[in-house]
Amino acid sequence: MKEVPGVLNGKYGGKTFRKTFLSYTAILIIPLIVFGALNMHRNVLEEQKEIYRKHESDARRIADNMDGKLRELKNMGEFLSEETWVKKLMPDGKVFEREFDLFDDLEIRRVLQNAVSGTEILSFGAVVYPDNGQVISPWGVYGVDSFFSSVASFGHQTLPVLYDSFREYHFFDIMHPVEMKLWNNDTKVIPVLQSLEVVNHPRAVLALFIDCAYLTSFMQRIGGTGPSNIVVTDGNAQIYGQMQNGAKKIAGESQKFTLHSQIGKWQYDISYSNDRIGTQNMLGSLLAIMISAVIGTALAFLLAKISYRPLGILLHKL
């Protein structure tokens, strides 16, 4: 019997069968691959949008937490401005010696200490009476010069600025970080001034000092494991800046959110790494494409076999 083209020893290994098989393969697999690629692209975009929303929400959470601390400091000034002892000392500093006994002194210290310790970020706070030359602090009553030389001492450039600021009205003024010695221990603080009466030349000013080490600890705690970098600035001055979790800064591979404080003049720049965006969906979609290709190949072979069988039988009879 004459050998039929396309049938080799009764098996489907001929040229015609291979062409039929490849045609079915192209018809089945190409749409599957295109659909899989489009689906992968759509999934990656959806994941990117979802991660962006999560990062945006987390950045807002961090900014709100920091603003919450600043709000606590602001509320402290509003609370102390209504205290009786604060108002009594405004006209005459000698009132303290005449009308306040030891128990009153201890109670005032306790109030200041509790107010400071509850914030988690303050080194200390004191009420300054610039006209009377007095400072009411957690360690007692001092003269202004004595306090800012023996207790909390600043550099020669910083101290005159503070003295001038005490005589000006401050609604809630956060200054830039400065070096300070507190009981002869070096530290870095951020002065926060708030006038305790609404006049151009207030007789009492609440001076709070944010400890930069405490602020760093607080920022690391609220930052958690999400952000790759958090930077807090006030104009051109950097208030806080640190890579989170040892992250490395890679240009063009991060999402950055810039948020402005609702309490002060601070700006929060919070960045998140993009390294893993879309990875899980991409791997899942690639796996689906590979499985579809295998199944499509098997179906193409089955269809080619079914469609070629009648032709093979007919050719065998010729």
Short mmCIF file of C-alpha atoms in Angstrom, two decimals:
data_model
loop_
_atom_site.label_atom_id
_atom_site.label_comp_id
_atom_site.label_asym_id
_atom_site.label_seq_id
_atom_site.Cartn_x
_atom_site.Cartn_y
_atom_site.Cartn_z
CA MET A 1 0.00 0.00 0.00
CA LYS A 2 1.17 3.47 -0.84
CA GLU A 3 2.60 5.49 2.13
CA VAL A 4 0.35 8.34 3.02
CA PRO A 5 1.97 11.73 3.61
CA GLY A 6 1.45 12.92 7.17
CA VAL A 7 1.19 9.41 8.65
CA LEU A 8 4.39 7.81 9.76
CA ASN A 9 4.20 4.13 10.68
CA GLY A 10 0.63 4.58 11.91
CA LYS A 11 1.62 7.34 14.34
CA TYR A 12 0.77 11.05 14.32
CA GLY A 13 4.22 12.24 13.42
CA GLY A 14 3.73 13.39 9.87
CA LYS A 15 4.20 16.87 8.50
CA THR A 16 0.50 17.48 7.95
CA PHE A 17 -0.36 16.50 11.52
CA ARG A 18 2.35 18.73 12.91
CA LYS A 19 0.97 21.68 10.96
CA THR A 20 -2.52 20.92 12.24
CA PHE A 21 -1.21 20.63 15.80
CA LEU A 22 0.73 23.91 15.57
CA SER A 23 -2.34 25.68 14.16
CA TYR A 24 -4.51 24.56 17.06
CA THR A 25 -1.70 25.45 19.47
CA ALA A 26 -1.51 28.99 18.11
CA ILE A 27 -5.30 29.36 18.12
CA LEU A 28 -5.57 28.24 21.77
CA ILE A 29 -2.36 29.46 23.43
CA ILE A 30 -1.94 32.96 21.93
CA PRO A 31 -5.30 34.23 23.30
CA LEU A 32 -4.54 32.60 26.65
CA ILE A 33 -1.15 34.30 26.83
CA VAL A 34 -2.58 37.67 25.79
CA PHE A 35 -5.42 37.36 28.29
CA GLY A 36 -2.99 36.25 31.01
CA ALA A 37 -0.65 39.16 30.31
CA LEU A 38 -3.50 41.68 30.40
CA ASN A 39 -4.84 40.12 33.58
CA MET A 40 -1.37 40.23 35.16
CA HIS A 41 -1.00 43.90 34.22
CA ARG A 42 -4.44 44.71 35.66
CA ASN A 43 -3.67 42.83 38.90
CA VAL A 44 -0.34 44.59 39.30
CA LEU A 45 -1.97 48.00 38.81
CA GLU A 46 -4.69 47.14 41.34
CA GLU A 47 -2.08 46.00 43.84
CA GLN A 48 -0.04 49.16 43.28
CA LYS A 49 -3.12 51.30 43.89
CA GLU A 50 -3.99 49.34 47.03
CA ILE A 51 -0.44 49.60 48.39
CA TYR A 52 -0.42 53.32 47.57
CA ARG A 53 -3.65 53.78 49.53
CA LYS A 54 -2.19 51.84 52.47
CA HIS A 55 1.01 53.89 52.41
CA GLU A 56 -0.95 57.13 52.17
CA SER A 57 -3.12 56.10 55.12
CA ASP A 58 -0.05 55.06 57.13
CA ALA A 59 1.71 58.35 56.38
CA ARG A 60 -1.37 60.24 57.54
CA ARG A 61 -1.43 58.12 60.72
CA ILE A 62 2.20 59.01 61.49
CA ALA A 63 1.60 62.72 60.86
CA ASP A 64 -1.55 62.65 63.02
CA ASN A 65 0.34 60.93 65.85
CA MET A 66 3.06 63.58 65.79
CA ASP A 67 0.47 66.34 65.59
CA GLY A 68 -1.23 64.71 68.57
CA LYS A 69 1.93 65.19 70.62
CA LEU A 70 2.24 68.80 69.54
CA ARG A 71 -1.41 69.30 70.45
CA GLU A 72 -0.65 67.98 73.95
CA LEU A 73 2.05 70.63 74.34
CA LYS A 74 -0.31 73.33 73.13
CA ASN A 75 -3.04 72.17 75.52
CA MET A 76 -0.52 72.29 78.36
CA GLY A 77 -0.10 76.02 77.81
CA GLU A 78 -3.86 76.56 77.73
CA PHE A 79 -4.19 74.58 80.97
CA LEU A 80 -1.41 76.44 82.81
CA SER A 81 -2.66 79.84 81.70
CA GLU A 82 -5.77 79.21 83.84
CA GLU A 83 -3.82 78.10 86.92
CA THR A 84 -4.20 80.45 89.90
CA TRP A 85 -0.53 80.43 90.84
CA VAL A 86 0.49 81.36 87.29
CA LYS A 87 -1.74 84.44 87.35
CA LYS A 88 -0.75 85.46 90.90
CA LEU A 89 2.94 85.62 90.01
CA MET A 90 2.46 87.81 86.94
CA PRO A 91 2.31 91.23 88.67
CA ASP A 92 4.98 90.68 91.34
CA GLY A 93 7.52 87.89 91.73
CA LYS A 94 7.69 88.45 95.49
CA VAL A 95 4.16 87.07 95.78
CA PHE A 96 5.66 83.59 95.72
CA GLU A 97 7.66 84.21 98.90
CA ARG A 98 4.75 85.92 100.66
CA GLU A 99 1.79 83.69 99.75
CA PHE A 100 3.18 80.30 98.77
CA ASP A 101 4.43 77.88 101.38
CA LEU A 102 6.42 74.64 101.02
CA PHE A 103 3.35 72.57 100.20
CA ASP A 104 2.35 75.01 97.46
CA ASP A 105 5.88 74.83 96.06
CA LEU A 106 5.80 71.02 96.01
CA GLU A 107 2.37 71.01 94.36
CA ILE A 108 3.56 73.35 91.60
CA ARG A 109 6.58 71.14 91.00
CA ARG A 110 4.35 68.08 90.84
CA VAL A 111 2.06 69.74 88.30
CA LEU A 112 5.00 70.61 86.04
CA GLN A 113 6.62 67.21 86.41
CA ASN A 114 3.42 65.32 85.64
CA ALA A 115 2.67 67.51 82.66
CA VAL A 116 6.14 66.89 81.21
CA SER A 117 6.32 63.15 81.90
CA GLY A 118 2.94 62.53 80.28
CA THR A 119 4.09 63.80 76.87
CA GLU A 120 6.92 61.26 76.33
CA ILE A 121 8.95 63.74 74.26
CA LEU A 122 9.73 66.61 76.66
CA SER A 123 12.97 67.02 78.55
CA PHE A 124 11.41 69.58 80.90
CA GLY A 125 9.15 72.59 81.01
CA ALA A 126 9.14 75.82 83.01
CA VAL A 127 7.12 79.01 83.38
CA VAL A 128 9.27 82.09 82.75
CA TYR A 129 8.38 85.55 84.10
CA PRO A 130 10.68 87.86 82.10
CA ASP A 131 9.67 91.10 83.87
CA ASN A 132 10.04 89.56 87.33
CA GLY A 133 13.20 87.67 86.39
CA GLN A 134 11.81 84.38 87.73
CA VAL A 135 11.59 80.82 86.45
CA ILE A 136 9.16 78.35 88.02
CA SER A 137 10.59 74.92 87.21
CA PRO A 138 10.16 71.28 88.29
CA TRP A 139 13.23 71.83 90.52
CA GLY A 140 11.96 74.94 92.25
CA VAL A 141 12.03 78.71 91.80
CA TYR A 142 15.10 80.31 90.21
CA GLY A 143 16.19 83.65 88.91
CA VAL A 144 16.23 83.71 85.10
CA ASP A 145 20.01 84.16 84.84
CA SER A 146 20.65 81.54 87.50
CA PHE A 147 18.38 78.96 85.89
CA PHE A 148 19.79 79.41 82.39
CA SER A 149 23.36 79.19 83.60
CA SER A 150 23.37 76.53 86.31
CA VAL A 151 20.38 74.30 85.46
CA ALA A 152 19.73 74.61 81.72
CA SER A 153 22.60 76.38 80.00
CA PHE A 154 22.70 77.33 76.34
CA GLY A 155 25.39 78.67 74.03
CA HIS A 156 26.23 82.35 73.79
CA GLN A 157 24.34 82.66 70.52
CA THR A 158 21.21 80.82 71.64
CA LEU A 159 20.65 82.41 75.05
CA PRO A 160 20.13 86.02 73.86
CA VAL A 161 17.60 84.77 71.30
CA LEU A 162 15.69 82.96 74.06
CA TYR A 163 15.75 86.01 76.33
CA ASP A 164 14.37 88.21 73.55
CA SER A 165 11.74 85.61 72.68
CA PHE A 166 10.48 85.48 76.28
CA ARG A 167 9.35 89.11 75.97
CA GLU A 168 7.43 88.56 72.73
CA TYR A 169 3.99 87.09 72.18
CA HIS A 170 3.97 83.46 71.01
CA PHE A 171 0.78 81.62 70.25
CA PHE A 172 2.64 78.33 69.83
CA ASP A 173 6.15 78.76 68.47
CA ILE A 174 8.37 75.72 67.82
CA MET A 175 11.99 76.80 67.43
CA HIS A 176 14.85 74.97 65.74
CA PRO A 177 16.96 72.33 67.58
CA VAL A 178 19.75 73.69 69.79
CA GLU A 179 22.46 72.25 72.01
CA MET A 180 21.92 72.51 75.77
CA LYS A 181 23.47 71.35 79.02
CA LEU A 182 20.89 70.15 81.55
CA TRP A 183 22.57 69.77 84.92
CA ASN A 184 25.88 69.69 82.99
CA ASN A 185 24.69 66.82 80.77
CA ASP A 186 24.88 67.53 77.05
CA THR A 187 21.63 67.15 75.16
CA LYS A 188 19.85 68.50 72.12
CA VAL A 189 16.44 70.11 72.54
CA ILE A 190 13.77 71.93 70.56
CA PRO A 191 12.42 74.96 72.49
CA VAL A 192 8.66 75.51 72.31
CA LEU A 193 7.33 78.86 73.55
CA GLN A 194 3.73 79.70 74.37
CA SER A 195 2.62 82.95 75.97
CA LEU A 196 0.31 82.52 78.94
CA GLU A 197 -1.53 85.78 78.34
CA VAL A 198 -2.66 87.32 75.08
CA VAL A 199 -0.76 90.63 74.99
CA ASN A 200 2.14 91.96 72.96
CA HIS A 201 4.50 91.73 75.93
CA PRO A 202 3.34 88.75 78.01
CA ARG A 203 4.30 88.62 81.68
CA ALA A 204 4.43 84.81 81.69
CA VAL A 205 5.69 82.38 79.04
CA LEU A 206 5.60 78.60 79.07
CA ALA A 207 8.96 77.30 77.85
CA LEU A 208 8.93 73.62 76.89
CA PHE A 209 11.97 71.76 75.65
CA ILE A 210 11.51 68.72 73.42
CA ASP A 211 14.32 66.22 73.92
CA CYS A 212 15.57 65.18 70.46
CA ALA A 213 16.47 61.70 71.76
CA TYR A 214 12.93 61.24 73.12
CA LEU A 215 11.52 62.54 69.84
CA THR A 216 13.60 60.02 67.89
CA SER A 217 12.37 57.17 70.08
CA PHE A 218 8.78 58.30 69.65
CA MET A 219 9.09 58.63 65.86
CA GLN A 220 10.63 55.17 65.57
CA ARG A 221 7.80 53.71 67.63
CA ILE A 222 4.97 55.30 65.64
CA GLY A 223 6.79 54.71 62.35
CA GLY A 224 6.83 50.96 62.86
CA THR A 225 8.13 48.74 60.07
CA GLY A 226 6.30 50.44 57.19
CA PRO A 227 8.21 53.58 56.12
CA SER A 228 11.72 53.41 54.69
CA ASN A 229 12.43 57.00 55.69
CA ILE A 230 10.85 59.77 57.80
CA VAL A 231 12.05 63.38 57.69
CA VAL A 232 10.58 66.27 59.69
CA THR A 233 11.53 69.78 58.61
CA ASP A 234 10.72 73.36 59.55
CA GLY A 235 11.49 75.48 56.52
CA ASN A 236 15.10 74.72 55.60
CA ALA A 237 15.91 73.28 59.03
CA GLN A 238 15.73 69.53 59.61
CA ILE A 239 14.04 68.66 62.89
CA TYR A 240 14.21 64.90 62.58
CA GLY A 241 15.53 62.55 59.94
CA GLN A 242 16.38 58.91 60.07
CA MET A 243 16.25 55.83 57.90
CA GLN A 244 13.80 53.33 59.38
CA ASN A 245 14.91 49.73 59.98
CA GLY A 246 18.28 50.23 58.33
CA ALA A 247 16.67 50.86 54.94
CA LYS A 248 18.84 52.07 52.08
CA LYS A 249 17.78 55.07 50.06
CA ILE A 250 17.40 54.17 46.39
CA ALA A 251 16.48 56.95 44.01
CA GLY A 252 13.34 56.34 41.99
CA GLU A 253 12.25 53.30 43.99
CA SER A 254 10.07 54.82 46.68
CA GLN A 255 6.73 56.48 47.25
CA LYS A 256 7.02 59.81 49.06
CA PHE A 257 4.22 61.59 50.88
CA THR A 258 4.56 65.20 52.04
CA LEU A 259 2.18 66.21 54.81
CA HIS A 260 1.98 69.51 56.67
CA SER A 261 1.39 69.75 60.40
CA GLN A 262 -2.00 71.10 61.47
CA ILE A 263 -0.52 72.39 64.75
CA GLY A 264 2.85 73.93 63.91
CA LYS A 265 5.03 74.74 60.91
CA TRP A 266 6.50 71.27 60.61
CA GLN A 267 6.46 69.29 57.39
CA TYR A 268 6.51 65.48 57.34
CA ASP A 269 8.18 63.72 54.39
CA ILE A 270 7.48 59.99 54.64
CA SER A 271 8.82 57.50 52.10
CA TYR A 272 8.00 53.85 51.42
CA SER A 273 9.97 51.29 49.44
CA ASN A 274 8.46 50.07 46.16
CA ASP A 275 10.61 46.93 45.94
CA ARG A 276 7.83 44.40 46.45
CA ILE A 277 4.95 46.15 44.73
CA GLY A 278 3.21 43.73 42.33
CA THR A 279 5.54 40.79 43.03
CA GLN A 280 2.96 38.38 44.42
CA ASN A 281 0.36 39.08 41.74
CA MET A 282 3.00 38.92 39.02
CA LEU A 283 4.24 35.50 40.14
CA GLY A 284 0.65 34.22 40.42
CA SER A 285 -0.21 35.47 36.95
CA LEU A 286 2.96 34.00 35.41
CA LEU A 287 2.17 30.66 36.99
CA ALA A 288 -1.38 30.84 35.60
CA ILE A 289 0.00 31.61 32.11
CA MET A 290 2.38 28.62 32.30
CA ILE A 291 -0.42 26.29 33.41
CA SER A 292 -2.67 27.66 30.66
CA ALA A 293 0.08 27.05 28.09
CA VAL A 294 0.46 23.43 29.21
CA ILE A 295 -3.30 22.84 29.16
CA GLY A 296 -3.61 24.65 25.80
CA THR A 297 -0.87 22.49 24.30
CA ALA A 298 -2.60 19.34 25.50
CA LEU A 299 -5.95 20.50 24.10
CA ALA A 300 -4.31 21.45 20.80
CA PHE A 301 -2.83 17.97 20.51
CA LEU A 302 -6.19 16.37 21.34
CA LEU A 303 -8.07 18.51 18.81
CA ALA A 304 -5.44 17.88 16.15
CA LYS A 305 -5.66 14.16 16.80
CA ILE A 306 -9.48 14.15 16.63
CA SER A 307 -9.65 16.27 13.49
CA TYR A 308 -6.82 14.40 11.75
CA ARG A 309 -8.11 10.85 12.44
CA PRO A 310 -10.87 10.80 9.74
CA LEU A 311 -8.40 12.18 7.21
CA GLY A 312 -5.85 9.55 8.14
CA ILE A 313 -8.38 6.74 7.78
CA LEU A 314 -9.49 8.05 4.40
CA LEU A 315 -5.92 8.34 3.16
CA HIS A 316 -5.15 4.77 4.31
CA LYS A 317 -8.01 3.44 2.16
CA LEU A 318 -6.72 5.11 -0.98
#
